[in-house]
CSV table of C-alpha atoms and ligand atoms in Angstrom, one decimal:
chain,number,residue,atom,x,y,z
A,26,UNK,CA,-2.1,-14.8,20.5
A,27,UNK,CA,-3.2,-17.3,18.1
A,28,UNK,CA,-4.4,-17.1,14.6
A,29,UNK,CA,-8.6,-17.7,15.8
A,30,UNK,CA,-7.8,-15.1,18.3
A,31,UNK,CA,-6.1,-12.9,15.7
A,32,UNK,CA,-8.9,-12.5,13.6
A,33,UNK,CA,-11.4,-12.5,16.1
A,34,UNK,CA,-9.8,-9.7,18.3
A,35,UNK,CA,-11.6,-6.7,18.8
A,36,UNK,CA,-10.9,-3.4,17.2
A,37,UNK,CA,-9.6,-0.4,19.6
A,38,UNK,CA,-8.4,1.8,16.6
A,39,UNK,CA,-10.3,3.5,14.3
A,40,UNK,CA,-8.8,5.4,11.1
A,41,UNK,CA,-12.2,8.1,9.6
A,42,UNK,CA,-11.1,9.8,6.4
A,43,UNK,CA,-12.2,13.2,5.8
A,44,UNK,CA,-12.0,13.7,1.7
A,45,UNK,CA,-12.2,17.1,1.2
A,46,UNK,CA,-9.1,19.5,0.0
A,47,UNK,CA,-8.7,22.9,-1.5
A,48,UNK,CA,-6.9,21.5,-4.5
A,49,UNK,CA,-5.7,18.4,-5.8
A,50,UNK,CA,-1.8,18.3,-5.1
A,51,UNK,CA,-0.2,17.4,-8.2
A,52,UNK,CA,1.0,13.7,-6.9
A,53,UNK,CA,-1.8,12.5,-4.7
A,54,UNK,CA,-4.2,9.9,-6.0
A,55,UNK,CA,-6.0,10.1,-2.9
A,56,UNK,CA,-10.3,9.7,-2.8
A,57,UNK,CA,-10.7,13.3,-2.8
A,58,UNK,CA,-13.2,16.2,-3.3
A,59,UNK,CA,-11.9,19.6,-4.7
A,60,UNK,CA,-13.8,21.9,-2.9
A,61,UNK,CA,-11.9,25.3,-3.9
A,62,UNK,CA,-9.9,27.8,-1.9
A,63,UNK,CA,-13.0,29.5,-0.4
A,64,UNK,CA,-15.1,26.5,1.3
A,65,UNK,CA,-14.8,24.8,4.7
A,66,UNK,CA,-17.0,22.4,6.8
A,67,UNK,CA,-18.8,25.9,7.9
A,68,UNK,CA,-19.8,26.5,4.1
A,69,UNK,CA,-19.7,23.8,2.6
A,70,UNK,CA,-23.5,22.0,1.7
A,71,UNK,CA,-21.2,19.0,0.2
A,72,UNK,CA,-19.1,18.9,3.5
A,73,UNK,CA,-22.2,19.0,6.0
A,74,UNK,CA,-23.9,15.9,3.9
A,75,UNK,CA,-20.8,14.0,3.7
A,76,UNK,CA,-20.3,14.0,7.8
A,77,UNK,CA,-23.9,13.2,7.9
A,78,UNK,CA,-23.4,10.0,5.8
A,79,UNK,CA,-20.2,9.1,8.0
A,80,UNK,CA,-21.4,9.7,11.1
A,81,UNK,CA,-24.6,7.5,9.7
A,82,UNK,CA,-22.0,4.5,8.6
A,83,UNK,CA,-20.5,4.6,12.2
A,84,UNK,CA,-23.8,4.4,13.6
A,85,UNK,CA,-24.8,1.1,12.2
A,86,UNK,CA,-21.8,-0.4,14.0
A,87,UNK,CA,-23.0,-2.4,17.2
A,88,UNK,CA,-22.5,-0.7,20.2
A,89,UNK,CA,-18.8,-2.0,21.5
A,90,UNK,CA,-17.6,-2.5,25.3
A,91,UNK,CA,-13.8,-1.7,24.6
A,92,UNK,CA,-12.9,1.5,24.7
A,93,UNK,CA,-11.0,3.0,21.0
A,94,UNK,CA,-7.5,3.5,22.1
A,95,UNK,CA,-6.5,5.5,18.8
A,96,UNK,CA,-8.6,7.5,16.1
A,97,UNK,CA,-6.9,8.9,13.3
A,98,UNK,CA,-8.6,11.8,10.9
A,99,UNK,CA,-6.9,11.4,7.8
A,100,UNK,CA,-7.7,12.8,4.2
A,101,UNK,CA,-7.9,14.4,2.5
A,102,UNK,CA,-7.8,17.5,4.9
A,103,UNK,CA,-9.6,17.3,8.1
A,104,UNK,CA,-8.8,20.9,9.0
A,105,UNK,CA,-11.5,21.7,6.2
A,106,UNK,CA,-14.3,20.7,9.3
A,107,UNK,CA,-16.0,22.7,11.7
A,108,UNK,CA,-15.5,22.4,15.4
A,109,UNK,CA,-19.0,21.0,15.5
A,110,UNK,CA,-18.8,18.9,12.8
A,111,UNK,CA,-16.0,17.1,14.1
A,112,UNK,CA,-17.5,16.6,17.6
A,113,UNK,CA,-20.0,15.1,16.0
A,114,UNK,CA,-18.3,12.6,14.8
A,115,UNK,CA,-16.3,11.9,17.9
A,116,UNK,CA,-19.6,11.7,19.8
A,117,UNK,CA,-21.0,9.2,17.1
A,118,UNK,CA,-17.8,7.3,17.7
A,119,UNK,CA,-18.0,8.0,21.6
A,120,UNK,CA,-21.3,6.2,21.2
A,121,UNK,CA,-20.7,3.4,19.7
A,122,UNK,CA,-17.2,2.2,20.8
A,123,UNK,CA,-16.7,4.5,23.6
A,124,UNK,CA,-13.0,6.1,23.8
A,125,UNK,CA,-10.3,5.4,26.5
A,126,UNK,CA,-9.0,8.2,28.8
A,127,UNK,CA,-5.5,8.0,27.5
A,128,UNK,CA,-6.4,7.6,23.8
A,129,UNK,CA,-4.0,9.4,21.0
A,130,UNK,CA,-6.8,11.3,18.8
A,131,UNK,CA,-4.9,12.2,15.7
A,132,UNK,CA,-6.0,14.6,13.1
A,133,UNK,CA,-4.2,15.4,9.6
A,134,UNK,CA,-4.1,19.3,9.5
A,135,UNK,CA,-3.1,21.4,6.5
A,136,UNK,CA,-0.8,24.8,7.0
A,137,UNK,CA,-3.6,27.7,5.7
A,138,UNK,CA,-6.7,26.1,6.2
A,139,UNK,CA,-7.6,27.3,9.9
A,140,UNK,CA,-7.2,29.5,12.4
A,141,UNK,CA,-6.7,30.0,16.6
A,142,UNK,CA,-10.6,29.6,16.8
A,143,UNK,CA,-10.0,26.4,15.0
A,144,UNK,CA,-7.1,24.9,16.4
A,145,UNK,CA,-8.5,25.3,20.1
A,146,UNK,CA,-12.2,23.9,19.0
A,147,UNK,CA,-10.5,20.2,17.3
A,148,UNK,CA,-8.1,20.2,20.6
A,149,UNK,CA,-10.9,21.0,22.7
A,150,UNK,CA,-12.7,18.4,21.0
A,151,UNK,CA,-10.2,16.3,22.4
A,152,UNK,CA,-8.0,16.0,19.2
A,153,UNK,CA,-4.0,15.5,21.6
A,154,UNK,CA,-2.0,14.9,18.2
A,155,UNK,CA,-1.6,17.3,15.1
A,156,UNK,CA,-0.1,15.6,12.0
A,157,UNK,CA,0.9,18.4,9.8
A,158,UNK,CA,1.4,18.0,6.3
A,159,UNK,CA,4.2,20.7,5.1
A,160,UNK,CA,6.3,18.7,2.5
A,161,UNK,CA,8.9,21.2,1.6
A,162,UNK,CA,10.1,24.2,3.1
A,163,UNK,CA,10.8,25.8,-0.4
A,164,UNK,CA,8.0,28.2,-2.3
A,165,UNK,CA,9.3,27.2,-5.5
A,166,UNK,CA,9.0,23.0,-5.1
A,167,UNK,CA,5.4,23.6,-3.1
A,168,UNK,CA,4.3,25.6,-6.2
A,169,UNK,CA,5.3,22.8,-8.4
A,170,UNK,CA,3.6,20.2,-6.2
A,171,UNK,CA,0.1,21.9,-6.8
A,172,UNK,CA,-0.2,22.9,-2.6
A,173,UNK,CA,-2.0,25.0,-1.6
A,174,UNK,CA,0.1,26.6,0.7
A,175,UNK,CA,3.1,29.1,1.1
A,176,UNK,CA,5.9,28.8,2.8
A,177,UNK,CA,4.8,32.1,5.3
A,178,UNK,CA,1.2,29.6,5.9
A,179,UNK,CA,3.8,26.8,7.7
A,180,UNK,CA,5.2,29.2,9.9
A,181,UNK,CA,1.8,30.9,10.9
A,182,UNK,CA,-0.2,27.4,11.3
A,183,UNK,CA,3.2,25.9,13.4
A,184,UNK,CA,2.6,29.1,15.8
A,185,UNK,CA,-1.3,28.1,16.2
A,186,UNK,CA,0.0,24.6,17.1
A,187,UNK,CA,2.8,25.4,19.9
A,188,UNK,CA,0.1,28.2,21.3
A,189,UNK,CA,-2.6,25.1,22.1
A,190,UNK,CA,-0.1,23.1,23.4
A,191,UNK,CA,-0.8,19.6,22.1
A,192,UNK,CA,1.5,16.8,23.7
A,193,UNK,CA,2.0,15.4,20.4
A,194,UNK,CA,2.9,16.8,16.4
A,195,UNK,CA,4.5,15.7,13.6
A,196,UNK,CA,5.6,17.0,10.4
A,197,UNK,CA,5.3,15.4,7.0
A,198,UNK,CA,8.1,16.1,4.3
A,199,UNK,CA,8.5,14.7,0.6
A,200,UNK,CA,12.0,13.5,-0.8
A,201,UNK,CA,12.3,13.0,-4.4
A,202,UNK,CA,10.4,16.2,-5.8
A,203,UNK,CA,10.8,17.3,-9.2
A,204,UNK,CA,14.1,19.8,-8.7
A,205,UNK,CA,14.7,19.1,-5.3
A,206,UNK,CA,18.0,19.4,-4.2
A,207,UNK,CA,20.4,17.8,-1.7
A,208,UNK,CA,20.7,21.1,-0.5
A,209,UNK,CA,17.1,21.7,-0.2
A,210,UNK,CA,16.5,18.6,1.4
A,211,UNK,CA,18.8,19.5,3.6
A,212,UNK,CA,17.0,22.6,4.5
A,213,UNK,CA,13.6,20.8,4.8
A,214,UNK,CA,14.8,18.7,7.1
A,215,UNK,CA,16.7,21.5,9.4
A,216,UNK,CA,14.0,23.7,9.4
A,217,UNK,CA,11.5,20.9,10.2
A,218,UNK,CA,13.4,20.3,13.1
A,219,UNK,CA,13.4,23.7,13.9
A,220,UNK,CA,9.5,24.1,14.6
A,221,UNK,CA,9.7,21.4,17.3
A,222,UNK,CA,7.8,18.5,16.7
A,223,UNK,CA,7.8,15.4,18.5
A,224,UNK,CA,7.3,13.1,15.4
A,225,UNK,CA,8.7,13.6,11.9
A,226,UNK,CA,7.3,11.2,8.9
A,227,UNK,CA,9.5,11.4,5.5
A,228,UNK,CA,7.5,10.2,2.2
A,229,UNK,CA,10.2,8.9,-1.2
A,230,UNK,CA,7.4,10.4,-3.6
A,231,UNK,CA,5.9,7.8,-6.2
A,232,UNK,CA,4.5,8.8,-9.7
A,233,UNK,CA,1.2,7.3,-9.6
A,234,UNK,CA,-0.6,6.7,-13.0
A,235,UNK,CA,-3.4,8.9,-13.4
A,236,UNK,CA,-2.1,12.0,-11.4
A,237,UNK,CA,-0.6,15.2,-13.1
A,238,UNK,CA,2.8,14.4,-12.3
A,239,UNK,CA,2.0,10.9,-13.8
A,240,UNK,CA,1.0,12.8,-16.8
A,241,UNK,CA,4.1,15.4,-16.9
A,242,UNK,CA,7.5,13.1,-15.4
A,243,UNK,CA,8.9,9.0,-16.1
A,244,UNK,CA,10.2,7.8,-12.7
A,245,UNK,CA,13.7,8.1,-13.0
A,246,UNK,CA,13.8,11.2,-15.8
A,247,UNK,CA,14.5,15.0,-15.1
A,248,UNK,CA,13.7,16.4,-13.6
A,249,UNK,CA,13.1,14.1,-10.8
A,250,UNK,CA,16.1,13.3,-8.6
A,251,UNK,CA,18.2,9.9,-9.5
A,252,UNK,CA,17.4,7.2,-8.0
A,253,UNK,CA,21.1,7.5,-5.9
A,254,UNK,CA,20.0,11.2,-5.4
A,255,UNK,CA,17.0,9.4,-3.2
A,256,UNK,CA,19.3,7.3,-1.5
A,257,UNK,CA,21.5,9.7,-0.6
A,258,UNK,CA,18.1,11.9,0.8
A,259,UNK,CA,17.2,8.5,3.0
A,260,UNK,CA,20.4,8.7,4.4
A,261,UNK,CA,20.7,12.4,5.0
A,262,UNK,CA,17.4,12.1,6.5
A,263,UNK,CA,18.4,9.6,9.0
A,264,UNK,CA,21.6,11.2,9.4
A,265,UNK,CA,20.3,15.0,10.6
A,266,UNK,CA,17.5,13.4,12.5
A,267,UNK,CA,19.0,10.6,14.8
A,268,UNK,CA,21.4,13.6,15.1
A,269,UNK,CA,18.8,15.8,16.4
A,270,UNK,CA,17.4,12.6,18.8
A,271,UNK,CA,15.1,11.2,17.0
A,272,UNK,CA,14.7,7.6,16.7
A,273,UNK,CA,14.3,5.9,13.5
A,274,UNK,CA,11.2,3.2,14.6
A,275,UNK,CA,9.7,2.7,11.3
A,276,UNK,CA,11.1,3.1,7.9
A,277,UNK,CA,9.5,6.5,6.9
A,278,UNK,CA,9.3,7.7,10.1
A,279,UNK,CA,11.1,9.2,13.5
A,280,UNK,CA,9.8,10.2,17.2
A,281,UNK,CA,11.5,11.6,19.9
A,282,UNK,CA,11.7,8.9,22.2
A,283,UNK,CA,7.9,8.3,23.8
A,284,UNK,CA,6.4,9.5,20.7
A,285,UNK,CA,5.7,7.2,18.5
A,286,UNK,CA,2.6,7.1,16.4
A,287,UNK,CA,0.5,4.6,18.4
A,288,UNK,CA,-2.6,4.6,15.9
A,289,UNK,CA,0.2,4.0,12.7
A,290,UNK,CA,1.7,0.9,14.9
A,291,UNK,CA,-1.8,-0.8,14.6
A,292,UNK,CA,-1.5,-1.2,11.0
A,293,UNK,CA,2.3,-2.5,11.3
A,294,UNK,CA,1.7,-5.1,14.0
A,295,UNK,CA,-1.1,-6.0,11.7
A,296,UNK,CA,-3.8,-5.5,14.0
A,297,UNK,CA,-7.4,-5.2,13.8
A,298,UNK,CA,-8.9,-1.1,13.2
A,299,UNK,CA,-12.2,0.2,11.9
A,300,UNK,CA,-12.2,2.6,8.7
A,301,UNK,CA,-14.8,4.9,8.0
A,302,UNK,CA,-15.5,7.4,5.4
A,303,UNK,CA,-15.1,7.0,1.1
A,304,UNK,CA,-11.9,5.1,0.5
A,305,UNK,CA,-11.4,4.1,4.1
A,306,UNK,CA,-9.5,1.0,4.5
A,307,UNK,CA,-10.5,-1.5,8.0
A,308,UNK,CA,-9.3,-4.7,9.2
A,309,UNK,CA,-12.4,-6.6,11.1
A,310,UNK,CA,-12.4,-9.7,12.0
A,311,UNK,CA,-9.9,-10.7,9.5
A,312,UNK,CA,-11.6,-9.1,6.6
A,313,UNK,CA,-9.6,-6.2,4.8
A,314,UNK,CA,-12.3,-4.2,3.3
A,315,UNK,CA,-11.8,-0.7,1.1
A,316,UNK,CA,-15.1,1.4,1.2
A,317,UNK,CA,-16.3,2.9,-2.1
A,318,UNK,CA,-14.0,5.4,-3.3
A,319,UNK,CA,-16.1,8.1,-5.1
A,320,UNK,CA,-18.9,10.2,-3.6
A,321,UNK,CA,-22.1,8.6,-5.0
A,322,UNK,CA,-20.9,4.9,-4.4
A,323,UNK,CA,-19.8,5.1,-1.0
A,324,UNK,CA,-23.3,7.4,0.1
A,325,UNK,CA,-25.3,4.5,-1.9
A,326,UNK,CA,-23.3,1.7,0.0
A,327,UNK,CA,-23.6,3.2,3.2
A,328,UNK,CA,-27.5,3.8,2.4
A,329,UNK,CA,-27.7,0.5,1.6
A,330,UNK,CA,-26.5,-1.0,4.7
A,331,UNK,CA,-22.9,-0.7,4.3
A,332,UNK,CA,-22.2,-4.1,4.3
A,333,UNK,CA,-18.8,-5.4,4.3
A,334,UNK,CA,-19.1,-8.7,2.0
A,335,UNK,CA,-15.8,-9.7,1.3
A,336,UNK,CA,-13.7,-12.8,2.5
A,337,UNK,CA,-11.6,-13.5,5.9
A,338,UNK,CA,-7.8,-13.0,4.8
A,339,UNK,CA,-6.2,-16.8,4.1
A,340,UNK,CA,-3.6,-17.5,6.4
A,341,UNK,CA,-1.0,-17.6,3.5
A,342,UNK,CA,-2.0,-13.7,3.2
A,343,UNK,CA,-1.6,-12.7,6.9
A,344,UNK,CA,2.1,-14.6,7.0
A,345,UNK,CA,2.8,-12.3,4.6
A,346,UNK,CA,0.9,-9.1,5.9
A,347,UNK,CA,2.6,-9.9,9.1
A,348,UNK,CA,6.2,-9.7,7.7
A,349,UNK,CA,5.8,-6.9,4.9
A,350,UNK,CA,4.5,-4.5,7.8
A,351,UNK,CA,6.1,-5.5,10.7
A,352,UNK,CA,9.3,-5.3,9.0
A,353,UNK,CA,8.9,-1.9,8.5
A,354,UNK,CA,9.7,-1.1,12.5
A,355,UNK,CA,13.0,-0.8,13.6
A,356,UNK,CA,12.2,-3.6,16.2
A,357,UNK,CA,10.8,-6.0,13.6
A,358,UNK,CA,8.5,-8.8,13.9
A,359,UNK,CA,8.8,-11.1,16.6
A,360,UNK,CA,9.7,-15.0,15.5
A,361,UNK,CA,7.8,-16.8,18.5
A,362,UNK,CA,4.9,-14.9,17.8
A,363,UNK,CA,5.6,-16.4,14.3
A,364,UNK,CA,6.0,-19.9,15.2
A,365,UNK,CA,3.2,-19.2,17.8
A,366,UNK,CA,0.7,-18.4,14.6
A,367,UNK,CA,1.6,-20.1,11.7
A,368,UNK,CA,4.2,-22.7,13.1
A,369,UNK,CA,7.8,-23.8,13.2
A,370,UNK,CA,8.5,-24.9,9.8
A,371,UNK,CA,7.2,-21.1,8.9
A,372,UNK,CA,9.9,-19.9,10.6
A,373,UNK,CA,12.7,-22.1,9.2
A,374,UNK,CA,11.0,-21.2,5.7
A,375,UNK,CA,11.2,-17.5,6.4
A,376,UNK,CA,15.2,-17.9,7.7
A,377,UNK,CA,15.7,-19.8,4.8
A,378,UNK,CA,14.7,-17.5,2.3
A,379,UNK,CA,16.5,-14.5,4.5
A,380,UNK,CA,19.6,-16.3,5.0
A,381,UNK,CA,21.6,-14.2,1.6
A,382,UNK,CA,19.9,-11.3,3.3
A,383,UNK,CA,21.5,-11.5,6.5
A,384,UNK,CA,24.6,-12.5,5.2
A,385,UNK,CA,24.7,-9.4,3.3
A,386,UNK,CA,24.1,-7.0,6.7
A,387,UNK,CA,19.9,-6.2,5.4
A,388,UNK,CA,18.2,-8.2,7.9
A,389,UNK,CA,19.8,-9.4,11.2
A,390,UNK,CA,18.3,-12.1,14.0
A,391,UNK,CA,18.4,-11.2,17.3
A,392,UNK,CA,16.4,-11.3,21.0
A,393,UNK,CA,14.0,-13.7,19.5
A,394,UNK,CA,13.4,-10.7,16.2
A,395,UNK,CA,14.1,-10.8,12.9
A,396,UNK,CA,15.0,-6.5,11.7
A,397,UNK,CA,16.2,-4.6,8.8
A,398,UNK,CA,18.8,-2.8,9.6
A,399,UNK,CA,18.8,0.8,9.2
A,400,UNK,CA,19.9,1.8,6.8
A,401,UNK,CA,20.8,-0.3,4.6
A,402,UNK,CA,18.2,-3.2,5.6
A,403,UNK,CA,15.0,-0.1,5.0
A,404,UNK,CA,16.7,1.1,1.5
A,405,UNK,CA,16.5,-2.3,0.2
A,406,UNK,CA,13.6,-3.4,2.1
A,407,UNK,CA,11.5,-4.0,-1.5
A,408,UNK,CA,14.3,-6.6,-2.5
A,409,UNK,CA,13.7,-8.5,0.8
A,410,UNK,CA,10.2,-8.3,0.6
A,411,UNK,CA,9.8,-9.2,-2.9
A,412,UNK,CA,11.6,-12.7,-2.5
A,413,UNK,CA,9.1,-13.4,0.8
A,414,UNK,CA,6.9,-12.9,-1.4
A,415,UNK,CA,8.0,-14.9,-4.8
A,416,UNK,CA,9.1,-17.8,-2.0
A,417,UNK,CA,6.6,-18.3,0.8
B,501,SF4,S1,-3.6,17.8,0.7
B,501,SF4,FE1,-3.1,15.6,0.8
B,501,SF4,S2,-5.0,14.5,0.3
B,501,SF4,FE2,-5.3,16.7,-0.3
B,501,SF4,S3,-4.7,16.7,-2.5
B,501,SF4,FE3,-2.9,17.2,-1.3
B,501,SF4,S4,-1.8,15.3,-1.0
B,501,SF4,FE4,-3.9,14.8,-1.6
């Protein structure tokens, strides 16, 4: 592929945010609505008017002849909709784009926030992939986080998932908590494994300014684990789990083998995808574009046309887009596709700036790929990048 073909490729990926959640978990600076422990898409006037406004900002799309291959419902907490509501939006996408036979629908799904009737609507829907976001399997570290679960509410919403039967469902955990353990990551980890998924993602948390825990902890102070505590919770993490047959194919994440996330690899091949919804993200026609991220600017932008007016990504950008995320696979990023795109002396460049790298054992060349190596390669993966970026 070259670079005009690059950014004029067609998008068969679409990522639609849902930005509603019970509570605001003490870490996330996510564009969110609090919409209390009571409401859901049922209830909920804010909820109804919100899919109306998405499903009007899809609609204004022109109508597309490739088939989505991969939709994602991320939030926020998608499992806060109604079984219509999110048909509707799969019919407005349906519409529009059309969707492929074999495509992976993913939805992000919270543990207490549905039910059996639920569960079988979104799959009947056509939803094939649950992402499910547990954290930690200890009451005392999801109190401190601000979730809105229990520990008993993972259990009973992991039954409701094997009893569908979806071919694919992962499990989201957090290292680094405040008073997390070794031990308790440990436990996290075993007892993830234990409800059978197919997919397991693993988040290092981050204090983000402007969140409570940016309010109440320093990186790096108690009673958040050392920074070698983390390290050794990457490690354990990749330890248990390639144990248990998972492979590691992206830095946070593990599949069993088959079961990779295919909508997730879009963004680390760097190819094109559609966002919708407040805060979505999309790549189109090499324009990265973030919609509005409160309420009333992203339903006045999308009344207004929802116009993406910003510029085509320079070259320059996309080297580096290219490298930052496709170094994140275990496969890496290939170096004739790099020569192919942004030419030869790139590549000698990009060796060139590696070469202490792979002396050291972080980043190996091999079958035509340059790789981190796991891992070592993914722990220091910020170093790496950080000189691409200072040198190309
Ligand atoms: S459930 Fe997810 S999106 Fe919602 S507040 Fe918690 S971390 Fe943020």
């Amino acid at each position: 592929m070259n670079k005009q073909q690059f950014v004029s490729s067609v998008p068969r990926a679409a990522y639609v945010h849902i930005p509603f959640c019970r509570r605001r978990c003490f870490y996330c600076d996510f564009p969110i609505s609090v919409v209390g422990d009571k409401q859901r898409g049922e209830t909920s006037a804010t909820i109804s008017r919100y899919v109306e406004v998405l499903c009007r900002e899809i609609a204004q799309k022109p109508v597309q002849s490739q088939p989505l291959q991969t939709i994602f419902f991320g939030g926020g907490t998608p499992s806060l909709l109604s079984t219509e509501q999110l048909q509707r939006i799969i019919a407005t996408l349906e519409e529009r784009f059309g969707i492929s036979p074999d495509v992976e629908m993913s939805m992000e799904i919270d543990p207490g926030t549905f039910d059996i009737e639920h569960i079988k609507g979104y799959k009947g829907a056509g939803v094939n992939r649950f992402s499910f976001g547990v954290q930690a399997f200890q009451e005392e570290l999801l109190r401190l986080c601000g979730r809105a679960h229990t520990v008993s509410d993972i259990y009973a919403a992991a039954d409701l998932i094997h009893f569908v039967k979806v071919p694919e469902f992962s499990i989201d955990l957090i290292s680094g908590l405040p008073n997390q353990t070794l031990e308790m990551w440990q436990e996290s980890l075993e007892k993830a494994i234990f409800l059978a998924p197919t997919h397991i993602s693993i988040y290092d948390l981050t204090i983000e300014p402007g969140t409570a825990f940016g309010r109440y902890y320093q990186p790096g102070d108690k009673p958040l684990p050392t920074d070698e505590t983390t390290v050794q919770m990457y490690r354990m993490a990749q330890k248990i789990l390639t144990g248990a047959d998972f492979l590691h194919y992206e830095i946070s994440n593990y599949a069993l083998p088959g079961h990779q996330c295919r909508h997730n690899r879009v963004y680390w091949e760097n190819r094109a995808y559609y966002g919708f919804g407040m805060g979505a993200a999309s790549y189109v026609e090499g324009k990265r574009f973030t919609r509005p991220r409160k309420t009333k600017e992203y339903y006045a932008w999308v009344e207004a046309g929802a116009v993406i007016d910003c510029e085509v990504t320079p070259p320059s950008e996309v080297l580096l887009d290219t490298l930052m995320l496709g170094l994140r696979l275990a496969e890496g990023v290939s170096l004739d596709k790099i020569k192919q795109e942004f030419g030869s002396d790139k590549e000698e460049e990009i060796l060139k700036v590696l070469k202490p790298y792979i002396n050291q054992g972080w980043v190996v060349v091999e079958a035509g790929k340059l790789r981190l190596t796991d891992p070592e390669g993914f722990l220091f993966s910020n170093v790496v990048l950080a000189s691409l970026f200072e040198k190309l």
